[in-house]
Amino acid sequence: MGSDVLPCYVACDVSLSMADHLDELNQGLREFRGAVHADASITDRVLCSVIGFGAEPSIVQRMLPMDSLVDLPAPGACAGTNFGPAFTFLRDVIDEDLRLLAAHRVRVHRPMVFFLSDGQPTDPVTWPPAYSVLTDPAWACCPRVVTFGVGDADEEALGRIGTFRSYLSRDGVRLGTALIASVMHVLSTSGPPRDRRLSGRGC
């Protein structure tokens, strides 16, 4: 693995409403995996976790090199799409992962979250506070957030969530293109990670 890495988190809505979009999203993830794997300059610099969420979030794949990126699970029977628990879960997972990388003395770029959904949260009142905690600029590990909306995505909600970029599939944007463009932009325009390595207190 290279001396500096970009931790990526693909958080995908796997509630029942996403069933018609699963093939499209998995194809996008395969394109993303293939593009990273084909570029020797970044192959060892991108690590990825996959998180599924509906009523509750869960880990699908924990922080591995891109060539190990897995497909998304089939949508569950639950129709709930709760954004709040997903944001809380992401904060905990990012914090734990970066502490682990710190233990191995790996330098990291600011994490990136790819949030994929049809943008219809079933917890409209409670998700904003959880999101504020995830994206709190006072948190040293505060991630960049890229949103990708499919189907009848709520453009307003996803626009509030995307801090870096926001995409809609109905605009003709492919998921794989959006993912690799975001990663390449960060790796090509961001300076190297700070000389100070991760500590137990944060990034």
mmCIF file of C-alpha atoms in Angstrom:
data_model
loop_
_atom_site.group_PDB
_atom_site.id
_atom_site.type_symbol
_atom_site.label_atom_id
_atom_site.label_comp_id
_atom_site.label_asym_id
_atom_site.label_seq_id
_atom_site.Cartn_x
_atom_site.Cartn_y
_atom_site.Cartn_z
ATOM 1 C CA MET A 1 0.000 0.000 0.000
ATOM 2 C CA GLY A 2 1.190 3.506 -0.763
ATOM 3 C CA SER A 3 2.309 5.918 1.925
ATOM 4 C CA ASP A 4 -0.921 7.927 1.725
ATOM 5 C CA VAL A 5 -4.446 6.724 1.108
ATOM 6 C CA LEU A 6 -7.911 8.091 0.430
ATOM 7 C CA PRO A 7 -10.538 6.305 2.558
ATOM 8 C CA CYS A 8 -13.851 6.085 0.657
ATOM 9 C CA TYR A 9 -17.227 5.080 2.053
ATOM 10 C CA VAL A 10 -20.030 4.015 -0.288
ATOM 11 C CA ALA A 11 -23.249 4.362 1.713
ATOM 12 C CA CYS A 12 -26.138 2.993 -0.326
ATOM 13 C CA ASP A 13 -29.842 3.004 0.351
ATOM 14 C CA VAL A 14 -30.913 -0.655 0.113
ATOM 15 C CA SER A 15 -34.531 -0.142 1.137
ATOM 16 C CA LEU A 16 -37.362 -1.594 -0.928
ATOM 17 C CA SER A 17 -37.735 1.584 -2.978
ATOM 18 C CA MET A 18 -34.262 1.038 -4.453
ATOM 19 C CA ALA A 19 -34.970 -2.420 -5.899
ATOM 20 C CA ASP A 20 -35.301 -1.166 -9.478
ATOM 21 C CA HIS A 21 -31.947 0.632 -9.314
ATOM 22 C CA LEU A 22 -29.725 -2.072 -7.819
ATOM 23 C CA ASP A 23 -28.342 -3.369 -11.120
ATOM 24 C CA GLU A 24 -27.461 0.170 -12.214
ATOM 25 C CA LEU A 25 -25.662 0.888 -8.953
ATOM 26 C CA ASN A 26 -23.729 -2.377 -8.940
ATOM 27 C CA GLN A 27 -22.634 -1.749 -12.519
ATOM 28 C CA GLY A 28 -21.423 1.675 -11.424
ATOM 29 C CA LEU A 29 -19.425 0.170 -8.566
ATOM 30 C CA ARG A 30 -17.819 -2.310 -10.964
ATOM 31 C CA GLU A 31 -16.867 0.531 -13.306
ATOM 32 C CA PHE A 32 -15.405 2.414 -10.344
ATOM 33 C CA ARG A 33 -13.427 -0.649 -9.240
ATOM 34 C CA GLY A 34 -12.153 -1.252 -12.767
ATOM 35 C CA ALA A 35 -11.090 2.361 -13.302
ATOM 36 C CA VAL A 36 -9.147 2.522 -10.044
ATOM 37 C CA HIS A 37 -7.570 -0.887 -10.605
ATOM 38 C CA ALA A 38 -6.475 0.126 -14.110
ATOM 39 C CA ASP A 39 -4.657 3.263 -12.951
ATOM 40 C CA ALA A 40 -1.366 2.258 -11.385
ATOM 41 C CA SER A 41 -0.919 5.733 -9.898
ATOM 42 C CA ILE A 42 -3.934 5.332 -7.586
ATOM 43 C CA THR A 43 -4.533 1.584 -7.257
ATOM 44 C CA ASP A 44 -2.845 1.367 -3.866
ATOM 45 C CA ARG A 45 -4.065 4.749 -2.666
ATOM 46 C CA VAL A 46 -7.815 4.111 -2.478
ATOM 47 C CA LEU A 47 -9.471 2.046 0.237
ATOM 48 C CA CYS A 48 -13.206 1.489 0.251
ATOM 49 C CA SER A 49 -15.938 0.465 2.657
ATOM 50 C CA VAL A 50 -19.513 -0.313 1.628
ATOM 51 C CA ILE A 51 -22.425 0.401 3.953
ATOM 52 C CA GLY A 52 -26.050 -0.473 3.281
ATOM 53 C CA PHE A 53 -28.888 1.330 5.005
ATOM 54 C CA GLY A 54 -32.654 1.206 5.129
ATOM 55 C CA ALA A 55 -34.386 1.205 8.464
ATOM 56 C CA GLU A 56 -30.950 0.534 9.999
ATOM 57 C CA PRO A 57 -27.393 0.657 8.597
ATOM 58 C CA SER A 58 -24.967 -2.243 8.364
ATOM 59 C CA ILE A 59 -21.479 -2.956 7.043
ATOM 60 C CA VAL A 60 -21.360 -4.768 3.693
ATOM 61 C CA GLN A 61 -17.596 -4.504 3.288
ATOM 62 C CA ARG A 62 -15.042 -3.079 5.684
ATOM 63 C CA MET A 63 -12.145 -0.898 4.416
ATOM 64 C CA LEU A 64 -10.356 -2.913 1.717
ATOM 65 C CA PRO A 65 -8.418 -2.131 -1.479
ATOM 66 C CA MET A 66 -10.605 -1.344 -4.470
ATOM 67 C CA ASP A 67 -9.972 -4.659 -6.217
ATOM 68 C CA SER A 68 -11.950 -6.277 -3.385
ATOM 69 C CA LEU A 69 -15.005 -4.023 -3.806
ATOM 70 C CA VAL A 70 -18.177 -6.112 -3.518
ATOM 71 C CA ASP A 71 -21.658 -5.760 -4.988
ATOM 72 C CA LEU A 72 -24.450 -4.229 -2.966
ATOM 73 C CA PRO A 73 -26.864 -6.562 -1.185
ATOM 74 C CA ALA A 74 -30.408 -7.065 -2.449
ATOM 75 C CA PRO A 75 -32.877 -4.554 -0.971
ATOM 76 C CA GLY A 76 -34.605 -5.717 2.171
ATOM 77 C CA ALA A 77 -38.320 -6.037 2.756
ATOM 78 C CA CYS A 78 -38.407 -2.948 4.972
ATOM 79 C CA ALA A 79 -39.662 0.191 3.249
ATOM 80 C CA GLY A 80 -37.980 2.549 5.727
ATOM 81 C CA THR A 81 -35.151 4.801 4.550
ATOM 82 C CA ASN A 82 -33.656 6.428 7.616
ATOM 83 C CA PHE A 83 -30.805 8.799 6.837
ATOM 84 C CA GLY A 84 -30.075 9.726 10.450
ATOM 85 C CA PRO A 85 -28.851 6.307 11.664
ATOM 86 C CA ALA A 86 -26.729 6.013 8.513
ATOM 87 C CA PHE A 87 -24.975 9.308 9.268
ATOM 88 C CA THR A 88 -24.369 8.314 12.892
ATOM 89 C CA PHE A 89 -23.062 4.923 11.785
ATOM 90 C CA LEU A 90 -20.739 6.544 9.236
ATOM 91 C CA ARG A 91 -19.229 8.808 11.869
ATOM 92 C CA ASP A 92 -18.498 5.838 14.147
ATOM 93 C CA VAL A 93 -17.068 3.701 11.323
ATOM 94 C CA ILE A 94 -14.852 6.492 9.988
ATOM 95 C CA ASP A 95 -13.525 7.222 13.448
ATOM 96 C CA GLU A 96 -12.738 3.557 14.085
ATOM 97 C CA ASP A 97 -11.137 3.016 10.675
ATOM 98 C CA LEU A 98 -8.885 6.042 10.911
ATOM 99 C CA ARG A 99 -7.729 5.042 14.366
ATOM 100 C CA LEU A 100 -6.792 1.655 12.905
ATOM 101 C CA LEU A 101 -4.869 3.284 10.056
ATOM 102 C CA ALA A 102 -3.150 5.488 12.625
ATOM 103 C CA ALA A 103 -1.998 2.387 14.476
ATOM 104 C CA HIS A 104 -0.319 1.267 11.247
ATOM 105 C CA ARG A 105 1.177 4.740 10.731
ATOM 106 C CA VAL A 106 -0.645 5.318 7.452
ATOM 107 C CA ARG A 107 -1.160 8.890 6.305
ATOM 108 C CA VAL A 108 -4.599 9.668 4.920
ATOM 109 C CA HIS A 109 -6.382 12.241 2.842
ATOM 110 C CA ARG A 110 -9.622 13.616 4.183
ATOM 111 C CA PRO A 111 -12.204 10.786 3.902
ATOM 112 C CA MET A 112 -14.856 10.782 1.185
ATOM 113 C CA VAL A 113 -18.431 9.531 1.562
ATOM 114 C CA PHE A 114 -20.515 8.588 -1.482
ATOM 115 C CA PHE A 115 -24.173 8.701 -0.448
ATOM 116 C CA LEU A 116 -26.458 6.851 -2.886
ATOM 117 C CA SER A 117 -30.246 7.039 -2.578
ATOM 118 C CA ASP A 118 -33.545 7.828 -4.205
ATOM 119 C CA GLY A 119 -33.503 10.701 -1.730
ATOM 120 C CA GLN A 120 -36.771 10.092 0.098
ATOM 121 C CA PRO A 121 -35.822 9.953 3.810
ATOM 122 C CA THR A 122 -38.424 8.552 6.170
ATOM 123 C CA ASP A 123 -36.912 10.448 9.121
ATOM 124 C CA PRO A 124 -37.151 14.049 7.834
ATOM 125 C CA VAL A 125 -36.991 15.607 11.297
ATOM 126 C CA THR A 126 -34.205 13.578 12.882
ATOM 127 C CA TRP A 127 -31.646 13.146 10.084
ATOM 128 C CA PRO A 128 -30.385 16.774 9.917
ATOM 129 C CA PRO A 129 -28.905 16.748 13.460
ATOM 130 C CA ALA A 130 -27.120 13.434 12.794
ATOM 131 C CA TYR A 131 -25.811 14.811 9.508
ATOM 132 C CA SER A 132 -24.509 17.920 11.284
ATOM 133 C CA VAL A 133 -22.470 15.738 13.617
ATOM 134 C CA LEU A 134 -20.972 13.782 10.695
ATOM 135 C CA THR A 135 -20.012 16.947 8.811
ATOM 136 C CA ASP A 136 -19.015 19.058 11.803
ATOM 137 C CA PRO A 137 -15.965 21.046 10.588
ATOM 138 C CA ALA A 138 -14.584 20.939 14.122
ATOM 139 C CA TRP A 139 -14.154 17.153 13.751
ATOM 140 C CA ALA A 140 -10.722 16.539 12.297
ATOM 141 C CA CYS A 141 -11.994 13.547 10.298
ATOM 142 C CA CYS A 142 -14.951 15.406 8.758
ATOM 143 C CA PRO A 143 -15.519 13.778 5.340
ATOM 144 C CA ARG A 144 -16.245 15.230 1.944
ATOM 145 C CA VAL A 145 -19.733 14.047 0.951
ATOM 146 C CA VAL A 146 -20.744 13.259 -2.628
ATOM 147 C CA THR A 147 -24.409 12.437 -3.286
ATOM 148 C CA PHE A 148 -25.807 10.421 -6.178
ATOM 149 C CA GLY A 149 -29.558 10.356 -6.642
ATOM 150 C CA VAL A 150 -31.441 7.717 -8.624
ATOM 151 C CA GLY A 151 -35.061 7.437 -9.689
ATOM 152 C CA ASP A 152 -37.282 10.151 -8.214
ATOM 153 C CA ALA A 153 -34.528 11.411 -5.941
ATOM 154 C CA ASP A 154 -35.345 14.364 -3.715
ATOM 155 C CA GLU A 155 -32.934 16.859 -5.266
ATOM 156 C CA GLU A 156 -33.347 19.327 -2.411
ATOM 157 C CA ALA A 157 -32.514 16.766 0.292
ATOM 158 C CA LEU A 158 -29.481 15.403 -1.560
ATOM 159 C CA GLY A 159 -28.332 18.934 -2.318
ATOM 160 C CA ARG A 160 -28.295 19.655 1.419
ATOM 161 C CA ILE A 161 -26.245 16.516 2.050
ATOM 162 C CA GLY A 162 -23.605 16.823 -0.673
ATOM 163 C CA THR A 163 -20.774 19.012 0.613
ATOM 164 C CA PHE A 164 -18.417 18.265 -2.290
ATOM 165 C CA ARG A 165 -20.539 17.279 -5.292
ATOM 166 C CA SER A 166 -24.102 16.170 -6.068
ATOM 167 C CA TYR A 167 -25.229 14.091 -9.043
ATOM 168 C CA LEU A 168 -28.560 12.831 -10.375
ATOM 169 C CA SER A 169 -28.815 9.813 -12.649
ATOM 170 C CA ARG A 170 -31.769 11.411 -14.436
ATOM 171 C CA ASP A 171 -29.338 14.057 -15.706
ATOM 172 C CA GLY A 172 -27.563 11.296 -17.621
ATOM 173 C CA VAL A 173 -24.666 10.915 -15.175
ATOM 174 C CA ARG A 174 -23.417 7.370 -14.639
ATOM 175 C CA LEU A 175 -22.503 6.323 -11.108
ATOM 176 C CA GLY A 176 -19.088 4.957 -12.088
ATOM 177 C CA THR A 177 -18.223 8.224 -13.822
ATOM 178 C CA ALA A 178 -19.281 10.275 -10.801
ATOM 179 C CA LEU A 179 -17.274 8.134 -8.384
ATOM 180 C CA ILE A 180 -14.020 8.073 -10.316
ATOM 181 C CA ALA A 181 -14.260 11.775 -11.220
ATOM 182 C CA SER A 182 -14.628 12.692 -7.547
ATOM 183 C CA VAL A 183 -11.727 10.483 -6.450
ATOM 184 C CA MET A 184 -9.418 11.679 -9.217
ATOM 185 C CA HIS A 185 -10.219 15.309 -8.453
ATOM 186 C CA VAL A 186 -9.227 14.885 -4.817
ATOM 187 C CA LEU A 187 -6.059 12.922 -5.535
ATOM 188 C CA SER A 188 -4.936 15.288 -8.282
ATOM 189 C CA THR A 189 -5.736 18.619 -6.635
ATOM 190 C CA SER A 190 -5.318 18.029 -2.902
ATOM 191 C CA GLY A 191 -1.950 18.466 -1.343
ATOM 192 C CA PRO A 192 -0.315 15.470 0.301
ATOM 193 C CA PRO A 193 -1.622 14.499 3.724
ATOM 194 C CA ARG A 194 -0.238 16.595 6.520
ATOM 195 C CA ASP A 195 3.131 15.502 7.861
ATOM 196 C CA ARG A 196 1.406 14.908 11.170
ATOM 197 C CA ARG A 197 0.093 11.371 11.017
ATOM 198 C CA LEU A 198 -3.225 10.322 12.405
ATOM 199 C CA SER A 199 -3.421 10.302 16.150
ATOM 200 C CA GLY A 200 -5.911 8.764 18.530
ATOM 201 C CA ARG A 201 -7.516 12.219 18.745
ATOM 202 C CA GLY A 202 -8.447 12.435 15.055
ATOM 203 C CA CYS A 203 -7.128 13.071 11.547
#
